[in-house]
mmCIF file of N, CA and C in Angstrom:
data_model
loop_
_atom_site.group_PDB
_atom_site.id
_atom_site.type_symbol
_atom_site.label_atom_id
_atom_site.label_comp_id
_atom_site.label_asym_id
_atom_site.label_seq_id
_atom_site.Cartn_x
_atom_site.Cartn_y
_atom_site.Cartn_z
ATOM 1 N N MET P 26 0.476 -1.371 0.032
ATOM 2 C CA MET P 26 -0.015 0.073 -0.108
ATOM 3 C C MET P 26 0.685 1.431 -0.761
ATOM 4 N N GLN P 27 0.832 2.123 -0.764
ATOM 5 C CA GLN P 27 1.489 3.540 -0.884
ATOM 6 C C GLN P 27 0.812 4.876 -0.305
ATOM 7 N N LEU P 28 1.198 5.162 0.596
ATOM 8 C CA LEU P 28 0.366 6.304 1.524
ATOM 9 C C LEU P 28 1.871 7.617 1.469
ATOM 10 N N LYS P 29 1.074 8.574 1.798
ATOM 11 C CA LYS P 29 2.284 9.916 1.642
ATOM 12 C C LYS P 29 2.783 9.622 3.385
ATOM 13 N N MET P 30 4.157 10.253 4.036
ATOM 14 C CA MET P 30 4.407 10.448 5.157
ATOM 15 C C MET P 30 3.559 10.600 6.348
ATOM 16 N N GLN P 31 2.845 11.701 5.786
ATOM 17 C CA GLN P 31 2.180 12.937 6.733
ATOM 18 C C GLN P 31 0.888 11.682 7.033
ATOM 19 N N ASP P 32 0.458 10.916 6.567
ATOM 20 C CA ASP P 32 -0.657 10.176 6.547
ATOM 21 C C ASP P 32 -0.167 8.720 7.518
ATOM 22 N N ILE P 33 1.085 8.543 8.120
ATOM 23 C CA ILE P 33 1.253 7.349 9.159
ATOM 24 C C ILE P 33 1.884 8.031 10.495
ATOM 25 N N LEU P 34 1.908 9.257 10.229
ATOM 26 C CA LEU P 34 2.841 10.370 11.384
ATOM 27 C C LEU P 34 1.793 10.141 13.172
ATOM 28 N N GLY P 35 1.279 9.554 12.859
ATOM 29 C CA GLY P 35 0.328 9.265 14.184
ATOM 30 C C GLY P 35 -0.117 8.005 14.320
ATOM 31 N N PHE P 36 0.086 7.483 13.337
ATOM 32 C CA PHE P 36 0.135 6.176 13.800
ATOM 33 C C PHE P 36 0.384 5.565 15.223
ATOM 34 N N THR P 37 1.263 5.785 15.600
ATOM 35 C CA THR P 37 1.760 5.277 16.664
ATOM 36 C C THR P 37 0.874 5.530 18.147
ATOM 37 N N ALA P 38 0.500 6.949 18.092
ATOM 38 C CA ALA P 38 -0.450 7.060 18.919
ATOM 39 C C ALA P 38 -1.900 6.330 19.493
ATOM 40 N N PHE P 39 -2.008 6.053 18.250
ATOM 41 C CA PHE P 39 -3.536 4.493 17.913
ATOM 42 C C PHE P 39 -2.703 3.575 18.776
ATOM 43 N N TYR P 40 -1.768 3.195 17.715
ATOM 44 C CA TYR P 40 -1.206 2.114 18.646
ATOM 45 C C TYR P 40 -1.108 1.879 19.811
ATOM 46 N N ASP P 41 -0.245 2.457 20.401
ATOM 47 C CA ASP P 41 -0.077 3.006 21.867
ATOM 48 C C ASP P 41 -1.665 2.681 22.915
ATOM 49 N N THR P 42 -2.476 2.744 22.261
ATOM 50 C CA THR P 42 -3.924 3.090 22.376
ATOM 51 C C THR P 42 -4.378 1.539 22.560
ATOM 52 N N VAL P 43 -4.464 1.080 21.471
ATOM 53 C CA VAL P 43 -4.959 -0.173 21.266
ATOM 54 C C VAL P 43 -3.856 -1.496 21.843
ATOM 55 N N LYS P 44 -2.839 -1.296 21.741
ATOM 56 C CA LYS P 44 -1.945 -2.632 21.575
ATOM 57 C C LYS P 44 -2.070 -3.412 23.222
ATOM 58 N N SER P 45 -2.384 -2.916 24.074
ATOM 59 C CA SER P 45 -2.608 -3.363 25.279
ATOM 60 C C SER P 45 -4.037 -3.869 25.790
ATOM 61 N N GLN P 46 -4.854 -3.439 24.305
ATOM 62 C CA GLN P 46 -6.294 -3.706 24.530
ATOM 63 C C GLN P 46 -6.301 -5.440 24.011
ATOM 64 N N LYS P 47 -7.684 -6.489 24.455
ATOM 65 C CA LYS P 47 -7.954 -7.910 23.911
ATOM 66 C C LYS P 47 -8.458 -7.454 22.634
ATOM 67 N N LEU P 48 -7.854 -7.946 21.638
ATOM 68 C CA LEU P 48 -7.859 -8.327 19.721
ATOM 69 C C LEU P 48 -8.011 -9.639 19.615
ATOM 70 N N SER P 49 -8.934 -10.257 18.836
ATOM 71 C CA SER P 49 -8.609 -11.511 18.047
ATOM 72 C C SER P 49 -7.447 -11.530 17.903
ATOM 73 N N MET P 50 -6.837 -12.707 17.921
ATOM 74 C CA MET P 50 -4.976 -13.171 17.357
ATOM 75 C C MET P 50 -4.803 -12.827 15.976
ATOM 76 N N LYS P 51 -5.918 -12.617 14.954
ATOM 77 C CA LYS P 51 -5.849 -12.202 13.813
ATOM 78 C C LYS P 51 -5.520 -10.838 13.936
ATOM 79 N N THR P 52 -6.540 -10.039 14.217
ATOM 80 C CA THR P 52 -6.190 -8.549 14.598
ATOM 81 C C THR P 52 -4.671 -8.083 15.288
ATOM 82 N N ALA P 53 -4.477 -8.605 16.288
ATOM 83 C CA ALA P 53 -3.296 -8.311 16.820
ATOM 84 C C ALA P 53 -1.947 -8.344 16.140
ATOM 85 N N TYR P 54 -2.047 -9.835 15.593
ATOM 86 C CA TYR P 54 -0.945 -10.324 14.351
ATOM 87 C C TYR P 54 -0.732 -9.310 13.230
ATOM 88 N N ARG P 55 -1.775 -9.136 12.222
ATOM 89 C CA ARG P 55 -1.946 -7.910 11.869
ATOM 90 C C ARG P 55 -1.358 -6.514 12.365
ATOM 91 N N LEU P 56 -1.955 -5.887 13.371
ATOM 92 C CA LEU P 56 -1.700 -4.576 13.901
ATOM 93 C C LEU P 56 -0.286 -4.591 14.313
ATOM 94 N N ALA P 57 0.471 -5.925 14.704
ATOM 95 C CA ALA P 57 1.610 -5.835 15.179
ATOM 96 C C ALA P 57 2.725 -5.616 13.668
ATOM 97 N N GLN P 58 2.075 -6.447 12.961
ATOM 98 C CA GLN P 58 3.188 -6.332 11.266
ATOM 99 C C GLN P 58 3.165 -5.091 11.146
ATOM 100 N N LEU P 59 1.789 -4.488 10.886
ATOM 101 C CA LEU P 59 1.733 -2.912 10.284
ATOM 102 C C LEU P 59 2.580 -2.186 11.199
ATOM 103 N N ALA P 60 2.749 -1.966 12.822
ATOM 104 C CA ALA P 60 3.496 -1.323 13.569
ATOM 105 C C ALA P 60 4.504 -1.505 12.994
ATOM 106 N N LYS P 61 5.075 -2.459 13.230
ATOM 107 C CA LYS P 61 6.956 -2.654 12.392
ATOM 108 C C LYS P 61 6.970 -2.223 11.270
ATOM 109 N N ALA P 62 6.694 -1.854 10.657
ATOM 110 C CA ALA P 62 6.696 -1.405 9.047
ATOM 111 C C ALA P 62 5.930 -0.086 9.307
ATOM 112 N N VAL P 63 5.545 0.809 9.901
ATOM 113 C CA VAL P 63 5.918 1.627 9.787
ATOM 114 C C VAL P 63 6.711 2.424 10.984
ATOM 115 N N ASP P 64 7.237 1.859 11.878
ATOM 116 C CA ASP P 64 7.952 1.931 12.644
ATOM 117 C C ASP P 64 9.193 2.180 12.317
ATOM 118 N N GLY P 65 9.128 1.423 11.125
ATOM 119 C CA GLY P 65 10.943 1.769 10.473
ATOM 120 C C GLY P 65 10.750 2.565 9.315
ATOM 121 N N GLU P 66 9.342 3.157 9.191
ATOM 122 C CA GLU P 66 9.355 4.539 8.315
ATOM 123 C C GLU P 66 9.177 5.578 9.036
ATOM 124 N N LEU P 67 8.954 5.313 10.104
ATOM 125 C CA LEU P 67 8.759 6.219 11.182
ATOM 126 C C LEU P 67 10.510 6.692 11.498
ATOM 127 N N GLN P 68 11.334 6.183 11.616
ATOM 128 C CA GLN P 68 12.622 6.241 12.016
ATOM 129 C C GLN P 68 13.339 6.816 11.150
ATOM 130 N N PHE P 69 12.977 6.469 9.961
ATOM 131 C CA PHE P 69 13.654 7.858 8.475
ATOM 132 C C PHE P 69 12.875 8.769 8.789
ATOM 133 N N TYR P 70 11.466 8.969 8.957
ATOM 134 C CA TYR P 70 11.069 10.332 9.648
ATOM 135 C C TYR P 70 11.900 11.290 10.515
ATOM 136 N N ARG P 71 11.977 10.579 11.351
ATOM 137 C CA ARG P 71 12.838 11.313 13.095
ATOM 138 C C ARG P 71 14.504 11.706 12.430
ATOM 139 N N GLU P 72 15.209 11.009 11.432
ATOM 140 C CA GLU P 72 16.599 11.291 10.907
ATOM 141 C C GLU P 72 16.237 12.268 10.003
ATOM 142 N N LYS P 73 15.762 12.086 9.031
ATOM 143 C CA LYS P 73 15.275 13.406 8.196
ATOM 144 C C LYS P 73 15.046 14.688 8.924
ATOM 145 N N LEU P 74 14.029 14.277 10.072
ATOM 146 C CA LEU P 74 13.866 15.562 10.551
ATOM 147 C C LEU P 74 14.802 16.224 11.585
ATOM 148 N N GLN P 75 15.711 15.133 11.950
ATOM 149 C CA GLN P 75 16.703 15.492 12.508
ATOM 150 C C GLN P 75 17.745 16.494 12.133
ATOM 151 N N THR P 76 17.727 16.261 10.938
ATOM 152 C CA THR P 76 18.586 16.757 9.748
ATOM 153 C C THR P 76 18.434 18.107 9.369
ATOM 154 N N ILE P 77 17.000 18.418 9.056
ATOM 155 C CA ILE P 77 16.663 19.557 9.182
ATOM 156 C C ILE P 77 16.445 20.636 10.402
ATOM 157 N N VAL P 78 16.372 20.267 11.303
ATOM 158 C CA VAL P 78 16.344 20.870 12.522
ATOM 159 C C VAL P 78 17.904 21.063 12.651
ATOM 160 N N GLN P 79 18.971 20.388 12.077
ATOM 161 C CA GLN P 79 19.912 20.697 12.596
ATOM 162 C C GLN P 79 20.575 22.166 11.415
ATOM 163 N N GLU P 80 19.784 21.503 10.240
ATOM 164 C CA GLU P 80 20.188 23.125 8.909
ATOM 165 C C GLU P 80 19.835 23.997 8.988
ATOM 166 N N PHE P 81 18.167 24.277 9.756
ATOM 167 C CA PHE P 81 17.791 25.337 9.915
ATOM 168 C C PHE P 81 17.419 25.890 11.355
ATOM 169 N N GLY P 82 17.801 25.094 12.196
ATOM 170 C CA GLY P 82 16.937 25.277 13.712
ATOM 171 C C GLY P 82 17.949 26.288 13.812
ATOM 172 N N GLU P 83 17.653 27.338 15.505
ATOM 173 C CA GLU P 83 18.575 27.673 16.402
ATOM 174 C C GLU P 83 19.051 27.164 17.024
ATOM 175 N N MET P 84 20.836 26.974 17.270
ATOM 176 C CA MET P 84 21.335 26.308 18.424
ATOM 177 C C MET P 84 21.625 27.120 19.376
ATOM 178 N N ASP P 85 21.977 26.379 20.524
ATOM 179 C CA ASP P 85 22.175 27.027 21.944
ATOM 180 C C ASP P 85 24.105 26.971 21.959
ATOM 181 N N GLU P 86 24.535 27.410 23.117
ATOM 182 C CA GLU P 86 25.890 27.472 23.205
ATOM 183 C C GLU P 86 26.369 25.772 22.857
ATOM 184 N N ASN P 87 25.351 25.042 23.459
ATOM 185 C CA ASN P 87 25.615 23.530 23.612
ATOM 186 C C ASN P 87 25.113 22.573 22.382
ATOM 187 N N GLY P 88 24.994 23.196 21.399
ATOM 188 C CA GLY P 88 24.754 23.215 20.350
ATOM 189 C C GLY P 88 22.995 21.961 20.241
ATOM 190 N N GLN P 89 22.124 22.388 20.973
ATOM 191 C CA GLN P 89 21.473 22.078 20.920
ATOM 192 C C GLN P 89 20.158 22.963 20.258
ATOM 193 N N PRO P 90 19.137 22.718 20.022
ATOM 194 C CA PRO P 90 18.343 23.105 19.374
ATOM 195 C C PRO P 90 17.401 24.389 20.672
ATOM 196 N N VAL P 91 17.090 25.676 19.984
ATOM 197 C CA VAL P 91 16.404 26.157 21.056
ATOM 198 C C VAL P 91 15.083 26.234 20.856
ATOM 199 N N PRO P 92 14.409 25.735 22.125
ATOM 200 C CA PRO P 92 13.127 25.871 21.861
ATOM 201 C C PRO P 92 12.216 26.842 21.777
ATOM 202 N N THR P 93 11.134 27.047 21.140
ATOM 203 C CA THR P 93 10.056 28.212 20.950
ATOM 204 C C THR P 93 9.854 28.825 22.514
ATOM 205 N N ALA P 94 8.547 29.443 22.589
ATOM 206 C CA ALA P 94 8.473 30.044 24.210
ATOM 207 C C ALA P 94 7.354 29.104 23.961
ATOM 208 N N ASP P 95 6.538 28.766 23.647
ATOM 209 C CA ASP P 95 5.670 27.819 23.727
ATOM 210 C C ASP P 95 6.259 26.254 24.255
ATOM 211 N N GLY P 96 7.250 25.952 23.556
ATOM 212 C CA GLY P 96 7.896 24.510 23.986
ATOM 213 C C GLY P 96 7.586 23.814 22.867
ATOM 214 N N ASN P 97 6.592 23.891 22.209
ATOM 215 C CA ASN P 97 6.002 22.910 21.028
ATOM 216 C C ASN P 97 6.541 22.766 20.122
ATOM 217 N N GLY P 98 7.685 23.756 19.594
ATOM 218 C CA GLY P 98 8.641 23.490 18.674
ATOM 219 C C GLY P 98 10.301 23.919 18.610
ATOM 220 N N ILE P 99 10.865 24.748 17.457
ATOM 221 C CA ILE P 99 12.093 25.087 17.903
ATOM 222 C C ILE P 99 12.249 26.389 17.066
ATOM 223 N N LYS P 100 13.118 26.862 17.410
ATOM 224 C CA LYS P 100 13.246 28.371 16.664
ATOM 225 C C LYS P 100 14.387 28.224 15.388
ATOM 226 N N LEU P 101 13.523 28.947 14.736
ATOM 227 C CA LEU P 101 14.403 28.630 13.151
ATOM 228 C C LEU P 101 15.351 30.242 13.190
ATOM 229 N N ARG P 102 16.564 29.561 12.543
ATOM 230 C CA ARG P 102 17.081 30.956 12.098
ATOM 231 C C ARG P 102 16.684 31.915 11.583
ATOM 232 N N PRO P 103 16.731 33.267 11.732
ATOM 233 C CA PRO P 103 16.128 34.387 11.115
ATOM 234 C C PRO P 103 16.620 33.892 9.148
ATOM 235 N N GLY P 104 15.376 33.934 8.206
ATOM 236 C CA GLY P 104 15.381 34.241 7.208
ATOM 237 C C GLY P 104 15.740 32.533 6.520
ATOM 238 N N THR P 105 15.988 31.399 7.323
ATOM 239 C CA THR P 105 15.100 30.206 7.007
ATOM 240 C C THR P 105 14.081 29.829 6.969
ATOM 241 N N GLU P 106 13.014 30.529 7.238
ATOM 242 C CA GLU P 106 11.711 29.688 7.210
ATOM 243 C C GLU P 106 10.819 29.034 5.789
ATOM 244 N N ALA P 107 10.925 30.220 5.195
ATOM 245 C CA ALA P 107 10.745 29.258 4.023
ATOM 246 C C ALA P 107 11.274 28.290 3.267
ATOM 247 N N GLU P 108 12.482 28.322 3.491
ATOM 248 C CA GLU P 108 13.618 27.023 2.967
ATOM 249 C C GLU P 108 13.320 26.123 4.000
ATOM 250 N N CYS P 109 12.942 26.257 5.114
ATOM 251 C CA CYS P 109 12.098 24.960 6.308
ATOM 252 C C CYS P 109 11.097 24.555 6.123
ATOM 253 N N PHE P 110 10.455 25.132 5.337
ATOM 254 C CA PHE P 110 8.727 25.355 5.454
ATOM 255 C C PHE P 110 8.853 24.238 3.632
ATOM 256 N N VAL P 111 9.622 24.310 3.453
ATOM 257 C CA VAL P 111 10.053 23.676 1.494
ATOM 258 C C VAL P 111 10.425 22.284 1.714
ATOM 259 N N ALA P 112 11.222 21.908 3.355
ATOM 260 C CA ALA P 112 11.903 20.670 2.980
ATOM 261 C C ALA P 112 11.138 20.000 4.010
ATOM 262 N N MET P 113 10.040 20.356 5.059
ATOM 263 C CA MET P 113 9.200 19.643 6.237
ATOM 264 C C MET P 113 8.264 19.122 5.250
ATOM 265 N N LYS P 114 7.645 19.634 4.355
ATOM 266 C CA LYS P 114 6.633 19.730 3.125
ATOM 267 C C LYS P 114 6.677 18.288 2.280
ATOM 268 N N GLU P 115 7.976 18.629 1.993
ATOM 269 C CA GLU P 115 8.362 17.509 0.683
ATOM 270 C C GLU P 115 8.999 16.307 1.870
ATOM 271 N N LEU P 116 9.351 16.254 3.219
ATOM 272 C CA LEU P 116 9.609 15.463 3.893
ATOM 273 C C LEU P 116 8.043 14.692 4.240
ATOM 274 N N GLN P 117 7.270 15.342 4.252
ATOM 275 C CA GLN P 117 5.444 14.646 4.754
ATOM 276 C C GLN P 117 5.012 14.263 3.755
ATOM 277 N N GLU P 118 5.388 14.486 2.146
ATOM 278 C CA GLU P 118 4.855 14.359 0.959
ATOM 279 C C GLU P 118 5.579 12.681 0.670
ATOM 280 N N ILE P 119 6.736 12.492 1.098
ATOM 281 C CA ILE P 119 7.277 11.371 0.675
ATOM 282 C C ILE P 119 6.601 10.205 0.756
ATOM 283 N N GLU P 120 6.704 9.280 -0.340
ATOM 284 C CA GLU P 120 5.636 8.254 -0.782
ATOM 285 C C GLU P 120 5.927 6.990 -0.264
ATOM 286 N N VAL P 121 5.130 6.520 1.150
ATOM 287 C CA VAL P 121 5.674 5.160 1.634
ATOM 288 C C VAL P 121 5.493 3.754 1.133
ATOM 289 N N THR P 122 5.630 2.963 1.101
ATOM 290 C CA THR P 122 5.156 1.833 0.906
ATOM 291 C C THR P 122 5.015 0.586 2.358
ATOM 292 N N LEU P 123 4.317 0.200 2.607
ATOM 293 C CA LEU P 123 3.626 -0.304 3.626
ATOM 294 C C LEU P 123 3.303 -1.844 3.290
ATOM 295 N N PRO P 124 3.507 -2.728 3.985
ATOM 296 C CA PRO P 124 1.973 -3.998 3.889
ATOM 297 C C PRO P 124 0.640 -3.662 3.672
ATOM 298 N N ASP P 125 0.501 -4.420 2.538
ATOM 299 C CA ASP P 125 -1.323 -3.828 2.417
ATOM 300 C C ASP P 125 -1.948 -4.547 3.285
ATOM 301 N N ILE P 126 -2.341 -4.215 4.828
ATOM 302 C CA ILE P 126 -2.744 -4.613 5.908
ATOM 303 C C ILE P 126 -4.134 -3.473 5.745
ATOM 304 N N LYS P 127 -5.226 -3.934 5.881
ATOM 305 C CA LYS P 127 -6.689 -3.166 6.063
ATOM 306 C C LYS P 127 -7.274 -3.807 7.291
ATOM 307 N N PHE P 128 -8.152 -2.607 8.182
ATOM 308 C CA PHE P 128 -8.909 -3.479 8.711
ATOM 309 C C PHE P 128 -10.119 -3.119 9.082
ATOM 310 N N HIS P 129 -11.216 -3.365 9.535
ATOM 311 C CA HIS P 129 -12.455 -3.398 9.590
ATOM 312 C C HIS P 129 -12.644 -3.016 11.285
ATOM 313 N N ILE P 130 -13.307 -1.766 11.360
ATOM 314 C CA ILE P 130 -14.329 -1.285 12.251
ATOM 315 C C ILE P 130 -14.062 -2.377 13.288
ATOM 316 N N GLU P 131 -14.829 -3.768 13.277
ATOM 317 C CA GLU P 131 -15.928 -4.520 14.220
ATOM 318 C C GLU P 131 -14.277 -5.081 14.495
ATOM 319 N N ASP P 132 -12.962 -4.930 13.498
ATOM 320 C CA ASP P 132 -11.834 -5.873 14.113
ATOM 321 C C ASP P 132 -11.144 -5.338 15.360
ATOM 322 N N PHE P 133 -11.759 -4.436 15.921
ATOM 323 C CA PHE P 133 -11.000 -3.469 17.378
ATOM 324 C C PHE P 133 -12.334 -4.022 18.105
ATOM 325 N N GLY P 134 -13.552 -4.641 17.972
ATOM 326 C CA GLY P 134 -14.591 -4.532 18.874
ATOM 327 C C GLY P 134 -14.893 -3.292 19.766
ATOM 328 N N ASP P 135 -14.604 -3.627 20.967
ATOM 329 C CA ASP P 135 -15.168 -2.201 21.976
ATOM 330 C C ASP P 135 -14.020 -1.414 22.574
ATOM 331 N N VAL P 136 -13.128 -1.117 21.660
ATOM 332 C CA VAL P 136 -12.315 -0.770 22.377
ATOM 333 C C VAL P 136 -12.837 0.878 21.813
ATOM 334 N N GLU P 137 -12.650 1.634 22.731
ATOM 335 C CA GLU P 137 -12.517 3.351 22.767
ATOM 336 C C GLU P 137 -11.425 4.014 22.367
ATOM 337 N N LEU P 138 -11.893 4.865 21.183
ATOM 338 C CA LEU P 138 -11.196 5.463 20.786
ATOM 339 C C LEU P 138 -11.441 7.278 20.876
ATOM 340 N N SER P 139 -10.524 8.000 20.605
ATOM 341 C CA SER P 139 -11.124 9.598 20.850
ATOM 342 C C SER P 139 -10.785 9.469 19.310
ATOM 343 N N THR P 140 -11.725 10.885 18.359
ATOM 344 C CA THR P 140 -12.067 10.763 17.507
ATOM 345 C C THR P 140 -10.527 11.201 16.754
ATOM 346 N N ALA P 141 -9.544 12.041 17.212
ATOM 347 C CA ALA P 141 -8.367 12.056 17.413
ATOM 348 C C ALA P 141 -7.330 10.155 16.589
ATOM 349 N N GLU P 142 -7.588 9.991 17.154
ATOM 350 C CA GLU P 142 -6.813 8.627 17.353
ATOM 351 C C GLU P 142 -7.490 7.691 16.108
ATOM 352 N N ILE P 143 -9.139 7.779 15.995
ATOM 353 C CA ILE P 143 -9.195 6.911 14.646
ATOM 354 C C ILE P 143 -9.287 7.533 13.909
ATOM 355 N N GLY P 144 -8.802 8.920 13.716
ATOM 356 C CA GLY P 144 -8.040 9.823 12.332
ATOM 357 C C GLY P 144 -6.955 9.584 11.703
ATOM 358 N N THR P 145 -6.302 8.851 12.638
ATOM 359 C CA THR P 145 -4.786 8.212 12.496
ATOM 360 C C THR P 145 -4.817 7.182 11.878
ATOM 361 N N VAL P 146 -5.740 6.565 12.121
ATOM 362 C CA VAL P 146 -5.735 4.908 11.560
ATOM 363 C C VAL P 146 -6.671 5.102 10.162
ATOM 364 N N LEU P 147 -7.088 5.766 9.870
ATOM 365 C CA LEU P 147 -8.712 5.798 8.726
ATOM 366 C C LEU P 147 -8.025 5.274 7.559
ATOM 367 N N PRO P 148 -6.216 5.616 6.908
ATOM 368 C CA PRO P 148 -5.961 5.090 6.056
ATOM 369 C C PRO P 148 -5.837 3.406 5.903
ATOM 370 N N PHE P 149 -5.925 2.974 7.120
ATOM 371 C CA PHE P 149 -5.505 1.406 7.376
ATOM 372 C C PHE P 149 -7.297 0.563 7.239
ATOM 373 N N ILE P 150 -8.368 1.413 7.510
ATOM 374 C CA ILE P 150 -9.447 1.164 7.646
ATOM 375 C C ILE P 150 -10.224 0.804 6.186
ATOM 376 N N GLU P 151 -10.900 -0.306 5.858
ATOM 377 C CA GLU P 151 -11.679 -0.379 4.692
ATOM 378 C C GLU P 151 -13.532 -0.511 5.232
ATOM 379 N N GLU P 152 -14.163 -0.587 4.445
ATOM 380 C CA GLU P 152 -15.473 -0.342 5.104
ATOM 381 C C GLU P 152 -16.288 -1.729 4.194
#
């Protein structure tokens, strides 16, 4: 199955929620297979993201990225914002190939999920 990197970024949060739930053996196995494949792609994403941070981020005296005031990101070196945006967009648009593993809503039984969590798994749900 072909997806964009941005489509799998939230999968880990979904997986963390359901991995300790009682699921059928078949569903749990397929979910574990998919999680392993996604993790490999996310490792690549984290490495490339670190490269982007090093290239565009403002660093402190210890060579560490300077966090934004709200703590939700890093400060960018002045004048690099547009280039950083392009690099991030390119990273998120990378096509990834994952095993063709799909689920039905019924596969997850009575597992309770937030709207945000279900949104992260929608690319893997078929009706």
